[in-house]
mmCIF file of C-alpha atoms in Angstrom:
data_model
loop_
_atom_site.group_PDB
_atom_site.id
_atom_site.type_symbol
_atom_site.label_atom_id
_atom_site.label_comp_id
_atom_site.label_asym_id
_atom_site.label_seq_id
_atom_site.Cartn_x
_atom_site.Cartn_y
_atom_site.Cartn_z
ATOM 1 C CA MET A 1 -40.794 9.454 24.683
ATOM 2 C CA THR A 2 -42.111 6.684 22.479
ATOM 3 C CA MET A 3 -40.927 5.473 19.076
ATOM 4 C CA GLU A 4 -43.035 3.743 16.506
ATOM 5 C CA ALA A 5 -41.797 0.384 15.343
ATOM 6 C CA SER A 6 -40.747 0.223 11.705
ATOM 7 C CA ALA A 7 -42.386 -2.305 9.483
ATOM 8 C CA GLU A 8 -39.033 -3.080 7.855
ATOM 9 C CA PRO A 9 -36.599 -5.305 9.768
ATOM 10 C CA VAL A 10 -33.577 -3.507 11.215
ATOM 11 C CA LEU A 11 -30.381 -5.349 12.047
ATOM 12 C CA GLU A 12 -28.951 -4.554 15.493
ATOM 13 C CA GLN A 13 -25.319 -5.170 16.278
ATOM 14 C CA ALA A 14 -23.971 -6.540 19.556
ATOM 15 C CA ASP A 15 -22.732 -3.161 20.764
ATOM 16 C CA GLY A 16 -26.178 -1.628 20.493
ATOM 17 C CA GLN A 17 -25.528 0.304 17.251
ATOM 18 C CA VAL A 18 -28.018 -0.021 14.454
ATOM 19 C CA ALA A 19 -26.481 -1.692 11.419
ATOM 20 C CA ALA A 20 -27.084 -0.621 7.850
ATOM 21 C CA LYS A 21 -30.171 -1.944 6.154
ATOM 22 C CA PRO A 22 -29.330 -4.970 3.966
ATOM 23 C CA VAL A 23 -29.550 -4.210 0.274
ATOM 24 C CA ARG A 24 -31.072 -6.874 -1.922
ATOM 25 C CA ARG A 25 -29.061 -7.333 -5.080
ATOM 26 C CA ARG A 26 -30.894 -8.510 -8.127
ATOM 27 C CA ILE A 27 -29.229 -11.564 -9.655
ATOM 28 C CA ARG A 28 -29.201 -11.467 -13.427
ATOM 29 C CA PRO A 29 -28.729 -14.487 -15.705
ATOM 30 C CA ARG A 30 -25.337 -13.279 -16.860
ATOM 31 C CA ASP A 31 -24.136 -13.260 -13.241
ATOM 32 C CA VAL A 32 -24.474 -17.043 -12.983
ATOM 33 C CA ARG A 33 -21.704 -19.023 -14.614
ATOM 34 C CA TRP A 34 -23.654 -22.100 -15.644
ATOM 35 C CA ILE A 35 -26.415 -19.976 -17.190
ATOM 36 C CA ARG A 36 -23.874 -18.226 -19.386
ATOM 37 C CA ALA A 37 -22.310 -21.546 -20.347
ATOM 38 C CA ALA A 38 -25.757 -22.925 -21.205
ATOM 39 C CA ALA A 39 -26.404 -19.872 -23.394
ATOM 40 C CA GLU A 40 -23.173 -20.526 -25.286
ATOM 41 C CA LEU A 41 -24.070 -24.174 -25.740
ATOM 42 C CA VAL A 42 -27.571 -23.430 -27.030
ATOM 43 C CA GLY A 43 -26.415 -20.629 -29.275
ATOM 44 C CA THR A 44 -23.640 -22.697 -30.850
ATOM 45 C CA PHE A 45 -26.058 -25.573 -31.367
ATOM 46 C CA LEU A 46 -28.566 -23.381 -33.208
ATOM 47 C CA ILE A 47 -25.952 -21.730 -35.393
ATOM 48 C CA CYS A 48 -24.211 -24.943 -36.394
ATOM 49 C CA ALA A 49 -27.489 -26.774 -37.045
ATOM 50 C CA VAL A 50 -28.708 -24.053 -39.393
ATOM 51 C CA ILE A 51 -25.351 -23.929 -41.188
ATOM 52 C CA TYR A 52 -25.164 -27.718 -41.661
ATOM 53 C CA LEU A 53 -28.684 -28.080 -42.965
ATOM 54 C CA SER A 54 -28.727 -24.947 -45.119
ATOM 55 C CA TYR A 55 -25.403 -25.769 -46.760
ATOM 56 C CA SER A 56 -26.368 -29.372 -47.481
ATOM 57 C CA PHE A 57 -29.975 -28.975 -48.524
ATOM 58 C CA GLY A 58 -29.641 -25.645 -50.254
ATOM 59 C CA GLN A 59 -26.722 -26.573 -52.487
ATOM 60 C CA LEU A 60 -28.092 -29.980 -53.432
ATOM 61 C CA VAL A 61 -31.617 -28.761 -54.144
ATOM 62 C CA MET A 62 -30.405 -25.842 -56.221
ATOM 63 C CA GLY A 63 -28.336 -28.269 -58.304
ATOM 64 C CA GLN A 64 -25.419 -25.875 -58.759
ATOM 65 C CA PRO A 65 -23.141 -24.704 -55.939
ATOM 66 C CA SER A 66 -23.491 -21.005 -55.205
ATOM 67 C CA VAL A 67 -21.918 -18.729 -52.616
ATOM 68 C CA VAL A 68 -24.969 -16.491 -52.185
ATOM 69 C CA LEU A 69 -26.985 -18.872 -50.015
ATOM 70 C CA PRO A 70 -24.122 -19.675 -47.598
ATOM 71 C CA VAL A 71 -23.271 -15.991 -47.221
ATOM 72 C CA LEU A 72 -26.816 -14.877 -46.440
ATOM 73 C CA GLY A 73 -27.612 -17.957 -44.316
ATOM 74 C CA THR A 74 -24.492 -17.604 -42.146
ATOM 75 C CA ALA A 75 -24.780 -13.851 -41.670
ATOM 76 C CA LEU A 76 -28.461 -13.919 -40.730
ATOM 77 C CA THR A 77 -28.026 -16.933 -38.439
ATOM 78 C CA TYR A 78 -25.213 -15.387 -36.413
ATOM 79 C CA LEU A 79 -27.053 -12.062 -36.252
ATOM 80 C CA ALA A 80 -30.284 -13.596 -34.966
ATOM 81 C CA VAL A 81 -28.746 -15.939 -32.387
ATOM 82 C CA THR A 82 -26.327 -13.296 -31.100
ATOM 83 C CA ALA A 83 -29.190 -10.846 -30.702
ATOM 84 C CA MET A 84 -31.130 -13.425 -28.678
ATOM 85 C CA LEU A 85 -28.412 -14.736 -26.353
ATOM 86 C CA GLY A 86 -25.644 -12.169 -26.574
ATOM 87 C CA GLY A 87 -26.977 -10.275 -23.570
ATOM 88 C CA VAL A 88 -26.569 -13.379 -21.398
ATOM 89 C CA SER A 89 -23.170 -14.771 -22.353
ATOM 90 C CA GLY A 90 -21.630 -12.045 -24.521
ATOM 91 C CA GLY A 91 -22.404 -13.848 -27.782
ATOM 92 C CA HIS A 92 -19.131 -15.665 -28.493
ATOM 93 C CA PHE A 93 -20.348 -18.965 -30.005
ATOM 94 C CA ASN A 94 -16.819 -19.475 -31.319
ATOM 95 C CA PRO A 95 -13.719 -20.773 -29.488
ATOM 96 C CA ALA A 96 -11.550 -18.280 -31.379
ATOM 97 C CA VAL A 97 -13.565 -15.337 -30.047
ATOM 98 C CA THR A 98 -13.397 -16.773 -26.537
ATOM 99 C CA VAL A 99 -9.606 -17.191 -26.720
ATOM 100 C CA ALA A 100 -9.194 -13.592 -27.881
ATOM 101 C CA ALA A 101 -11.442 -12.434 -25.032
ATOM 102 C CA MET A 102 -9.290 -14.379 -22.572
ATOM 103 C CA PHE A 103 -6.117 -12.733 -23.881
ATOM 104 C CA THR A 104 -7.651 -9.257 -23.603
ATOM 105 C CA SER A 105 -9.017 -9.957 -20.086
ATOM 106 C CA GLN A 106 -12.619 -9.572 -21.174
ATOM 107 C CA ILE A 107 -13.363 -12.973 -19.677
ATOM 108 C CA GLY A 108 -11.674 -15.083 -17.025
ATOM 109 C CA MET A 109 -9.631 -18.178 -17.784
ATOM 110 C CA VAL A 110 -12.024 -20.565 -16.058
ATOM 111 C CA ASP A 111 -15.070 -19.062 -17.721
ATOM 112 C CA GLY A 112 -13.270 -19.123 -21.067
ATOM 113 C CA LEU A 113 -12.493 -22.826 -20.803
ATOM 114 C CA ILE A 114 -16.093 -23.545 -19.807
ATOM 115 C CA TYR A 115 -17.286 -21.539 -22.808
ATOM 116 C CA ILE A 116 -15.090 -23.526 -25.204
ATOM 117 C CA VAL A 117 -16.295 -26.869 -23.834
ATOM 118 C CA ALA A 118 -19.934 -25.746 -24.093
ATOM 119 C CA GLN A 119 -19.413 -24.519 -27.662
ATOM 120 C CA VAL A 120 -17.861 -27.792 -28.807
ATOM 121 C CA ILE A 121 -20.636 -29.808 -27.160
ATOM 122 C CA GLY A 122 -23.287 -27.668 -28.865
ATOM 123 C CA ALA A 123 -21.605 -28.086 -32.272
ATOM 124 C CA ILE A 124 -21.367 -31.877 -31.821
ATOM 125 C CA GLY A 125 -25.045 -32.005 -30.958
ATOM 126 C CA ALA A 126 -25.894 -29.991 -34.056
ATOM 127 C CA GLY A 127 -23.736 -32.329 -36.201
ATOM 128 C CA ALA A 128 -25.577 -35.366 -34.839
ATOM 129 C CA ILE A 129 -28.970 -33.799 -35.611
ATOM 130 C CA ALA A 130 -27.899 -32.795 -39.139
ATOM 131 C CA VAL A 131 -26.583 -36.254 -40.027
ATOM 132 C CA ALA A 132 -29.718 -37.884 -38.598
ATOM 133 C CA LEU A 133 -32.052 -35.652 -40.675
ATOM 134 C CA ILE A 134 -30.304 -36.158 -44.036
ATOM 135 C CA PRO A 135 -32.360 -38.363 -46.382
ATOM 136 C CA VAL A 136 -30.190 -41.130 -47.783
ATOM 137 C CA SER A 137 -30.709 -43.410 -50.780
ATOM 138 C CA LYS A 138 -28.573 -45.579 -53.032
ATOM 139 C CA SER A 139 -28.409 -42.851 -55.679
ATOM 140 C CA VAL A 140 -27.774 -40.062 -53.132
ATOM 141 C CA PRO A 141 -25.444 -41.331 -50.365
ATOM 142 C CA ASP A 142 -24.446 -39.469 -47.220
ATOM 143 C CA ARG A 143 -21.251 -38.065 -48.654
ATOM 144 C CA THR A 144 -23.206 -36.284 -51.395
ATOM 145 C CA TRP A 145 -25.093 -34.298 -48.764
ATOM 146 C CA LEU A 146 -22.147 -33.692 -46.450
ATOM 147 C CA MET A 147 -19.582 -32.599 -49.050
ATOM 148 C CA PHE A 148 -21.104 -29.098 -49.017
ATOM 149 C CA SER A 149 -21.039 -28.707 -45.241
ATOM 150 C CA VAL A 150 -17.833 -30.483 -44.191
ATOM 151 C CA ASN A 151 -14.771 -28.283 -44.085
ATOM 152 C CA GLY A 152 -11.745 -29.361 -46.098
ATOM 153 C CA PHE A 153 -9.147 -28.294 -48.622
ATOM 154 C CA SER A 154 -7.621 -29.837 -51.759
ATOM 155 C CA GLY A 155 -9.748 -32.953 -52.363
ATOM 156 C CA GLY A 156 -12.121 -31.995 -49.546
ATOM 157 C CA SER A 157 -12.911 -28.558 -50.988
ATOM 158 C CA PRO A 158 -16.444 -27.864 -52.280
ATOM 159 C CA ALA A 159 -14.879 -26.862 -55.611
ATOM 160 C CA ALA A 160 -12.694 -30.005 -55.801
ATOM 161 C CA ALA A 161 -14.871 -31.720 -58.396
ATOM 162 C CA THR A 162 -15.010 -28.675 -60.669
ATOM 163 C CA LEU A 163 -11.322 -27.871 -60.285
ATOM 164 C CA GLY A 164 -10.322 -31.513 -60.693
ATOM 165 C CA GLN A 165 -11.462 -31.414 -64.308
ATOM 166 C CA GLN A 166 -8.814 -28.726 -64.911
ATOM 167 C CA HIS A 167 -6.243 -30.678 -62.875
ATOM 168 C CA ILE A 168 -5.949 -27.938 -60.246
ATOM 169 C CA ALA A 169 -6.841 -27.830 -56.566
ATOM 170 C CA PHE A 170 -6.825 -25.515 -53.537
ATOM 171 C CA GLY A 171 -3.926 -26.743 -51.417
ATOM 172 C CA ALA A 172 -3.125 -26.179 -47.749
ATOM 173 C CA PRO A 173 -1.281 -22.825 -48.231
ATOM 174 C CA MET A 174 -4.253 -21.337 -50.029
ATOM 175 C CA ALA A 175 -6.612 -22.694 -47.378
ATOM 176 C CA ILE A 176 -4.467 -21.294 -44.538
ATOM 177 C CA VAL A 177 -4.366 -17.826 -46.065
ATOM 178 C CA ALA A 178 -8.110 -17.736 -46.761
ATOM 179 C CA GLU A 179 -9.075 -19.036 -43.316
ATOM 180 C CA LEU A 180 -6.657 -16.706 -41.565
ATOM 181 C CA ILE A 181 -8.069 -13.636 -43.303
ATOM 182 C CA GLY A 182 -11.665 -14.635 -42.679
ATOM 183 C CA CYS A 183 -11.021 -15.463 -39.005
ATOM 184 C CA ILE A 184 -9.249 -12.158 -38.385
ATOM 185 C CA ILE A 185 -12.282 -10.284 -39.704
ATOM 186 C CA VAL A 186 -14.681 -12.316 -37.571
ATOM 187 C CA VAL A 187 -12.672 -12.213 -34.334
ATOM 188 C CA ALA A 188 -11.853 -8.512 -34.635
ATOM 189 C CA ALA A 189 -15.498 -7.582 -35.180
ATOM 190 C CA ALA A 190 -16.618 -9.697 -32.222
ATOM 191 C CA ILE A 191 -13.935 -8.524 -29.757
ATOM 192 C CA THR A 192 -14.175 -4.816 -30.511
ATOM 193 C CA THR A 193 -17.916 -4.868 -29.845
ATOM 194 C CA LEU A 194 -17.528 -6.379 -26.370
ATOM 195 C CA ARG A 195 -17.148 -4.309 -23.230
ATOM 196 C CA SER A 196 -14.205 -4.600 -20.888
ATOM 197 C CA ASP A 197 -16.221 -6.894 -18.600
ATOM 198 C CA GLY A 198 -17.278 -9.182 -21.492
ATOM 199 C CA ARG A 199 -20.783 -7.816 -21.996
ATOM 200 C CA ALA A 200 -22.019 -7.370 -25.538
ATOM 201 C CA ARG A 201 -22.643 -3.878 -26.873
ATOM 202 C CA ARG A 202 -25.775 -2.934 -28.758
ATOM 203 C CA ASN A 203 -24.107 -3.263 -32.161
ATOM 204 C CA HIS A 204 -22.422 -6.569 -31.322
ATOM 205 C CA ALA A 205 -24.983 -8.741 -33.129
ATOM 206 C CA LEU A 206 -25.051 -6.599 -36.271
ATOM 207 C CA TYR A 207 -21.271 -6.364 -36.633
ATOM 208 C CA THR A 208 -20.828 -10.056 -35.895
ATOM 209 C CA GLY A 209 -23.361 -11.059 -38.552
ATOM 210 C CA LEU A 210 -21.763 -8.809 -41.176
ATOM 211 C CA ALA A 211 -18.280 -10.110 -40.333
ATOM 212 C CA TYR A 212 -19.348 -13.734 -40.745
ATOM 213 C CA GLY A 213 -20.994 -12.880 -44.075
ATOM 214 C CA VAL A 214 -17.737 -11.347 -45.365
ATOM 215 C CA GLY A 215 -15.720 -14.297 -44.044
ATOM 216 C CA VAL A 216 -17.940 -16.825 -45.811
ATOM 217 C CA LEU A 217 -17.698 -14.856 -49.044
ATOM 218 C CA VAL A 218 -13.892 -15.169 -48.922
ATOM 219 C CA THR A 219 -13.514 -18.778 -47.733
ATOM 220 C CA TYR A 220 -16.476 -20.810 -48.965
ATOM 221 C CA PRO A 221 -15.141 -21.791 -52.433
ATOM 222 C CA ILE A 222 -11.824 -22.904 -50.896
ATOM 223 C CA THR A 223 -12.617 -24.537 -47.518
ATOM 224 C CA CYS A 224 -16.427 -24.421 -47.240
ATOM 225 C CA SER A 225 -16.042 -21.632 -44.666
ATOM 226 C CA GLY A 226 -14.700 -22.959 -41.412
ATOM 227 C CA LEU A 227 -14.179 -19.693 -39.404
ATOM 228 C CA ASN A 228 -15.214 -21.554 -36.244
ATOM 229 C CA PRO A 229 -13.350 -24.538 -34.756
ATOM 230 C CA ALA A 230 -16.487 -25.805 -33.028
ATOM 231 C CA ARG A 231 -18.471 -25.663 -36.264
ATOM 232 C CA SER A 232 -15.707 -27.624 -38.101
ATOM 233 C CA THR A 233 -15.424 -30.231 -35.327
ATOM 234 C CA GLY A 234 -19.161 -30.946 -34.947
ATOM 235 C CA ILE A 235 -19.720 -32.108 -38.511
ATOM 236 C CA ALA A 236 -16.270 -33.692 -38.995
ATOM 237 C CA ILE A 237 -16.870 -36.246 -36.211
ATOM 238 C CA PHE A 238 -20.021 -37.664 -37.849
ATOM 239 C CA ALA A 239 -18.760 -37.385 -41.421
ATOM 240 C CA GLN A 240 -15.659 -39.467 -40.669
ATOM 241 C CA SER A 241 -17.505 -42.756 -41.218
ATOM 242 C CA LYS A 242 -19.446 -41.647 -44.314
ATOM 243 C CA HIS A 243 -16.771 -42.573 -46.845
ATOM 244 C CA MET A 244 -15.818 -39.036 -47.737
ATOM 245 C CA ALA A 245 -13.207 -38.380 -50.473
ATOM 246 C CA VAL A 246 -10.796 -37.055 -47.823
ATOM 247 C CA SER A 247 -10.931 -37.899 -44.112
ATOM 248 C CA PRO A 248 -12.416 -34.839 -42.353
ATOM 249 C CA ILE A 249 -10.528 -35.565 -39.133
ATOM 250 C CA SER A 250 -7.185 -35.559 -40.957
ATOM 251 C CA GLN A 251 -7.745 -31.976 -42.127
ATOM 252 C CA LEU A 252 -9.310 -30.698 -38.910
ATOM 253 C CA TRP A 253 -5.993 -29.308 -37.603
ATOM 254 C CA LEU A 254 -6.059 -26.422 -40.099
ATOM 255 C CA PHE A 255 -9.496 -25.311 -38.892
ATOM 256 C CA TRP A 256 -8.252 -25.076 -35.313
ATOM 257 C CA ILE A 257 -4.846 -23.542 -35.897
ATOM 258 C CA CYS A 258 -5.965 -20.742 -38.221
ATOM 259 C CA PRO A 259 -8.778 -19.427 -35.971
ATOM 260 C CA LEU A 260 -6.617 -19.586 -32.827
ATOM 261 C CA LEU A 261 -3.727 -17.863 -34.628
ATOM 262 C CA ALA A 262 -6.093 -15.156 -35.831
ATOM 263 C CA ALA A 263 -7.388 -14.734 -32.276
ATOM 264 C CA SER A 264 -3.830 -14.327 -30.970
ATOM 265 C CA LEU A 265 -2.969 -11.730 -33.608
ATOM 266 C CA VAL A 266 -6.119 -9.713 -32.933
ATOM 267 C CA ALA A 267 -5.545 -9.844 -29.175
ATOM 268 C CA LEU A 268 -1.919 -8.771 -29.635
ATOM 269 C CA VAL A 269 -2.938 -5.782 -31.740
ATOM 270 C CA ILE A 270 -5.589 -4.749 -29.198
ATOM 271 C CA ILE A 271 -3.169 -5.076 -26.281
ATOM 272 C CA MET A 272 -0.480 -3.029 -28.049
ATOM 273 C CA THR A 273 -3.040 -0.388 -28.992
ATOM 274 C CA ASN A 274 -4.224 -0.124 -25.404
ATOM 275 C CA ILE A 275 -0.657 0.190 -24.128
ATOM 276 C CA ILE A 276 0.149 2.949 -26.606
ATOM 277 C CA THR A 277 -3.033 4.888 -25.879
ATOM 278 C CA ASP A 278 -2.503 4.530 -22.125
ATOM 279 C CA ASN A 279 1.060 5.830 -22.433
ATOM 280 C CA MET A 280 -0.119 8.757 -24.522
ATOM 281 C CA ALA A 281 -2.826 9.516 -21.971
ATOM 282 C CA MET A 282 -0.298 9.350 -19.131
ATOM 283 C CA ARG A 283 2.071 11.652 -21.002
ATOM 284 C CA ALA A 284 -0.729 14.096 -21.708
ATOM 285 C CA MET A 285 -1.732 13.984 -18.053
ATOM 286 C CA GLY A 286 1.869 14.477 -16.961
ATOM 287 C CA THR A 287 2.266 17.409 -19.352
ATOM 288 C CA ALA A 288 -0.903 18.980 -18.027
ATOM 289 C CA THR A 289 0.263 18.408 -14.446
ATOM 290 C CA ASP A 290 3.674 19.934 -15.179
ATOM 291 C CA ALA A 291 2.125 22.911 -16.945
ATOM 292 C CA GLN A 292 -0.316 23.596 -14.116
ATOM 293 C CA PRO A 293 2.310 25.064 -11.695
ATOM 294 C CA PHE A 294 3.630 27.333 -14.476
ATOM 295 C CA ALA A 295 0.119 28.457 -15.294
ATOM 296 C CA GLN A 296 -0.559 29.068 -11.614
ATOM 297 C CA ALA A 297 2.722 30.975 -11.300
ATOM 298 C CA GLY A 298 1.805 33.037 -14.370
ATOM 299 C CA ALA A 299 -1.596 33.823 -12.910
ATOM 300 C CA ASP A 300 -0.024 34.778 -9.590
ATOM 301 C CA ALA A 301 2.551 36.945 -11.340
ATOM 302 C CA GLN A 302 -0.170 38.619 -13.392
ATOM 303 C CA ALA A 303 -2.222 39.161 -10.263
ATOM 304 C CA GLN A 304 0.772 40.704 -8.512
ATOM 305 C CA THR A 305 1.818 42.874 -11.476
ATOM 306 C CA GLN A 306 -0.500 45.768 -10.641
ATOM 307 C CA PRO A 307 0.266 45.841 -6.872
ATOM 308 C CA ASP A 308 3.964 45.550 -7.684
ATOM 309 C CA ALA A 309 3.668 48.486 -10.083
ATOM 310 C CA PHE A 310 1.989 50.597 -7.436
ATOM 311 C CA ALA A 311 4.542 49.444 -4.876
ATOM 312 C CA ALA A 312 7.390 50.301 -7.230
ATOM 313 C CA THR A 313 5.836 53.720 -7.866
ATOM 314 C CA GLY A 314 5.532 54.252 -4.114
ATOM 315 C CA VAL A 315 9.111 53.191 -3.566
ATOM 316 C CA GLN A 316 10.251 55.494 -6.333
ATOM 317 C CA THR A 317 8.248 58.383 -4.877
ATOM 318 C CA GLN A 318 9.572 57.674 -1.424
ATOM 319 C CA ALA A 319 13.091 57.467 -2.782
ATOM 320 C CA GLY A 320 12.629 60.832 -4.542
ATOM 321 C CA THR A 321 11.323 62.374 -1.346
ATOM 322 C CA GLU A 322 14.240 61.016 0.597
ATOM 323 C CA VAL A 323 16.636 62.397 -2.019
ATOM 324 C CA GLN A 324 15.057 65.830 -1.706
ATOM 325 C CA VAL A 325 15.181 65.676 2.092
ATOM 326 C CA ASP A 326 18.806 64.606 1.924
ATOM 327 C CA ALA A 327 19.555 67.524 -0.430
ATOM 328 C CA PHE A 328 17.910 70.011 1.918
ATOM 329 C CA ALA A 329 19.693 68.461 4.885
ATOM 330 C CA ALA A 330 23.038 68.702 3.076
ATOM 331 C CA ALA A 331 22.352 72.339 2.189
ATOM 332 C CA GLY A 332 21.449 73.066 5.803
ATOM 333 C CA VAL A 333 24.634 71.433 7.089
ATOM 334 C CA GLN A 334 26.708 73.423 4.589
ATOM 335 C CA ALA A 335 25.057 76.696 5.623
ATOM 336 C CA GLN A 336 25.582 75.833 9.253
ATOM 337 C CA ASP A 337 29.260 75.165 8.606
ATOM 338 C CA GLN A 338 29.665 78.487 6.818
ATOM 339 C CA SER A 339 27.928 80.356 9.637
ATOM 340 C CA THR A 340 30.107 78.597 12.170
ATOM 341 C CA GLN A 341 33.274 79.658 10.337
ATOM 342 C CA ALA A 342 32.084 83.264 9.989
ATOM 343 C CA SER A 343 31.052 83.801 13.625
ATOM 344 C CA PRO A 344 33.812 84.224 16.304
ATOM 345 C CA ALA A 345 34.282 81.739 19.010
ATOM 346 C CA PRO A 346 32.079 82.427 21.984
ATOM 347 C CA VAL A 347 33.778 84.079 24.983
ATOM 348 C CA GLN A 348 33.700 81.885 27.974
ATOM 349 C CA ASN A 349 33.163 84.046 31.026
ATOM 350 C CA ALA A 350 34.631 82.909 34.299
ATOM 351 C CA PRO A 351 32.020 81.828 36.698
ATOM 352 C CA ALA A 352 31.191 84.614 39.027
ATOM 353 C CA ASP A 353 31.780 84.123 42.660
ATOM 354 C CA THR A 354 28.373 84.328 44.090
ATOM 355 C CA THR A 355 29.637 84.053 47.649
ATOM 356 C CA ALA A 356 28.786 87.058 49.686
ATOM 357 C CA GLN A 357 31.892 88.978 50.765
ATOM 358 C CA THR A 358 32.316 91.712 53.396
ATOM 359 C CA VAL A 359 33.240 95.033 51.901
ATOM 360 C CA ASP A 360 35.517 97.335 54.019
ATOM 361 C CA VAL A 361 34.080 100.777 53.555
ATOM 362 C CA SER A 362 37.043 102.477 55.223
ATOM 363 C CA ALA A 363 39.463 100.760 52.882
ATOM 364 C CA LEU A 364 37.487 101.965 49.895
ATOM 365 C CA SER A 365 37.582 105.491 51.332
ATOM 366 C CA ASP A 366 41.381 105.351 51.831
ATOM 367 C CA VAL A 367 41.832 104.052 48.281
ATOM 368 C CA ASP A 368 39.721 106.839 46.882
ATOM 369 C CA ALA A 369 41.673 109.459 48.939
ATOM 370 C CA GLY A 370 45.003 108.095 47.763
ATOM 371 C CA HIS A 371 43.797 108.122 44.248
ATOM 372 C CA ASP A 372 42.782 111.774 44.526
ATOM 373 C CA ALA A 373 46.196 112.693 45.994
ATOM 374 C CA ASN A 374 48.065 111.000 43.212
ATOM 375 C CA SER A 375 45.911 112.768 40.689
ATOM 376 C CA GLY A 376 46.842 116.144 42.269
ATOM 377 C CA LYS A 377 50.554 115.412 42.061
ATOM 378 C CA ASN A 378 50.337 114.466 38.437
ATOM 379 C CA ALA A 379 48.481 117.603 37.703
ATOM 380 C CA GLU A 380 51.066 119.792 39.407
ATOM 381 C CA GLY A 381 53.999 118.230 37.668
ATOM 382 C CA GLY A 382 52.380 118.733 34.246
ATOM 383 C CA GLN A 383 52.909 115.146 33.204
ATOM 384 C CA ASP A 384 50.169 112.770 32.081
ATOM 385 C CA ASP A 385 50.942 109.422 33.573
ATOM 386 C CA VAL A 386 48.930 106.652 31.937
ATOM 387 C CA ALA A 387 48.843 103.308 33.562
ATOM 388 C CA PRO A 388 49.825 100.545 31.169
ATOM 389 C CA ALA A 389 47.058 98.202 30.221
ATOM 390 C CA ASP A 390 47.503 94.507 29.922
ATOM 391 C CA ALA A 391 47.571 93.415 26.318
ATOM 392 C CA GLY A 392 44.523 91.597 25.169
ATOM 393 C CA THR A 393 42.412 92.820 28.077
ATOM 394 C CA ILE A 394 39.197 94.593 27.361
ATOM 395 C CA PRO A 395 38.265 97.056 30.089
ATOM 396 C CA ASP A 396 34.890 96.755 31.718
ATOM 397 C CA LEU A 397 32.807 99.733 30.721
ATOM 398 C CA GLN A 398 29.610 98.570 32.311
ATOM 399 C CA VAL A 399 29.108 98.341 36.014
ATOM 400 C CA GLU A 400 26.580 96.004 37.405
ATOM 401 C CA PRO A 401 24.756 97.885 40.136
ATOM 402 C CA LEU A 402 24.070 94.956 42.461
ATOM 403 C CA ARG A 403 27.279 92.972 41.909
ATOM 404 C CA THR A 404 29.912 92.980 44.645
ATOM 405 C CA ALA A 405 33.558 93.284 43.777
ATOM 406 C CA SER A 406 35.640 90.154 43.955
ATOM 407 C CA LYS A 407 39.228 89.834 44.986
ATOM 408 C CA THR A 408 40.418 89.883 41.371
ATOM 409 C CA GLU A 409 38.574 93.083 40.701
ATOM 410 C CA ASP A 410 40.017 94.643 43.870
ATOM 411 C CA GLY A 411 43.486 93.850 42.668
ATOM 412 C CA ASP A 412 42.799 95.441 39.298
ATOM 413 C CA GLU A 413 41.539 98.619 40.995
ATOM 414 C CA ALA A 414 44.633 98.778 43.181
ATOM 415 C CA SER A 415 46.944 98.383 40.191
ATOM 416 C CA LYS A 416 45.091 101.125 38.369
ATOM 417 C CA GLY A 417 45.427 103.545 41.316
ATOM 418 C CA LYS A 418 49.158 102.821 41.889
ATOM 419 C CA PRO A 419 51.430 105.434 40.240
ATOM 420 C CA THR A 420 53.705 104.313 37.436
ATOM 421 C CA GLU A 421 57.387 104.775 37.949
ATOM 422 C CA ASN A 422 59.186 106.949 35.418
#
């Protein structure tokens, strides 16, 4: 018997058994850690570069600060970049989103720290490019371009010049509240559109872009829309030496604390929601498990109802039959008792002596002769002598032809033939 050799290699173990064919697993970019980190770095760089340049050039060229351009620019930028690279890294591009994903176990601790480092590096690179591309002159210094892209509050706010004429300003409490609200919207939209393993869903890019647009609409007049610690850090480092009205580094703490606090709150809400839903699911499962034996018992009882009915009917019929039989039996016993009382006791005959005895014919002849003589004397005297009969004795009227007389019968005959004394 011959076997054709297979073109595919087959692994053979030491004991002679054929091992399973090795399966080649396709390695995707998202399966490699450094590729995902590179995607976060590139994505954060593109987003921050567009935000820095659009905020600076757009506001200065238009001549009058407006919130429309920052809102549309930020929303479209996050949407486009997340759609391009979200399938590789999950599309965080924000340390706050990464921290929330770490708390909800959508990404590991090591990968999360690598993501944050890559995001900050990408934002710093974007800040360096933006500062290098800004045209500077004596009439338009660096701080004139950067005041619309550097995050700050009070004197560092984009509306500080306008509000300063009215002797009012947006202080730290107002900045904290605005940034906290905007960051909660952004982080919640990003986290809820990620899968449990950190992969981005199909609607992740759209929801993320819309969330950033809403966040910018709320925070831009007050803080120039931080919403992203990496974005605030990248431009603050290079604007520190540009003679800004307020040192950007001195106000950078607010743009790290508010996003991280928002991430913690969102993660806490998600964790509590998952715990509650899991408990409800377990209770529902336990209720269904507890109700299953009762349902099974009800089905069994329903299935046994008809046989039990027939069985009960049979038992009832059998019981009725037995009652009737018992009634007839009782009636029969009563009739038998009455018949027993009515009928006389049976006469117990003495056992006949079946032993053959010798009969003396001469004796019988002498007895008969004596009997005849006695009869003649009684006749001559004119007296009727009657032999007394024993009380309670019934004379034998029937003579058995073949039965021989016993000794008792002989005695009776002799007493009958003997004359009675007067």
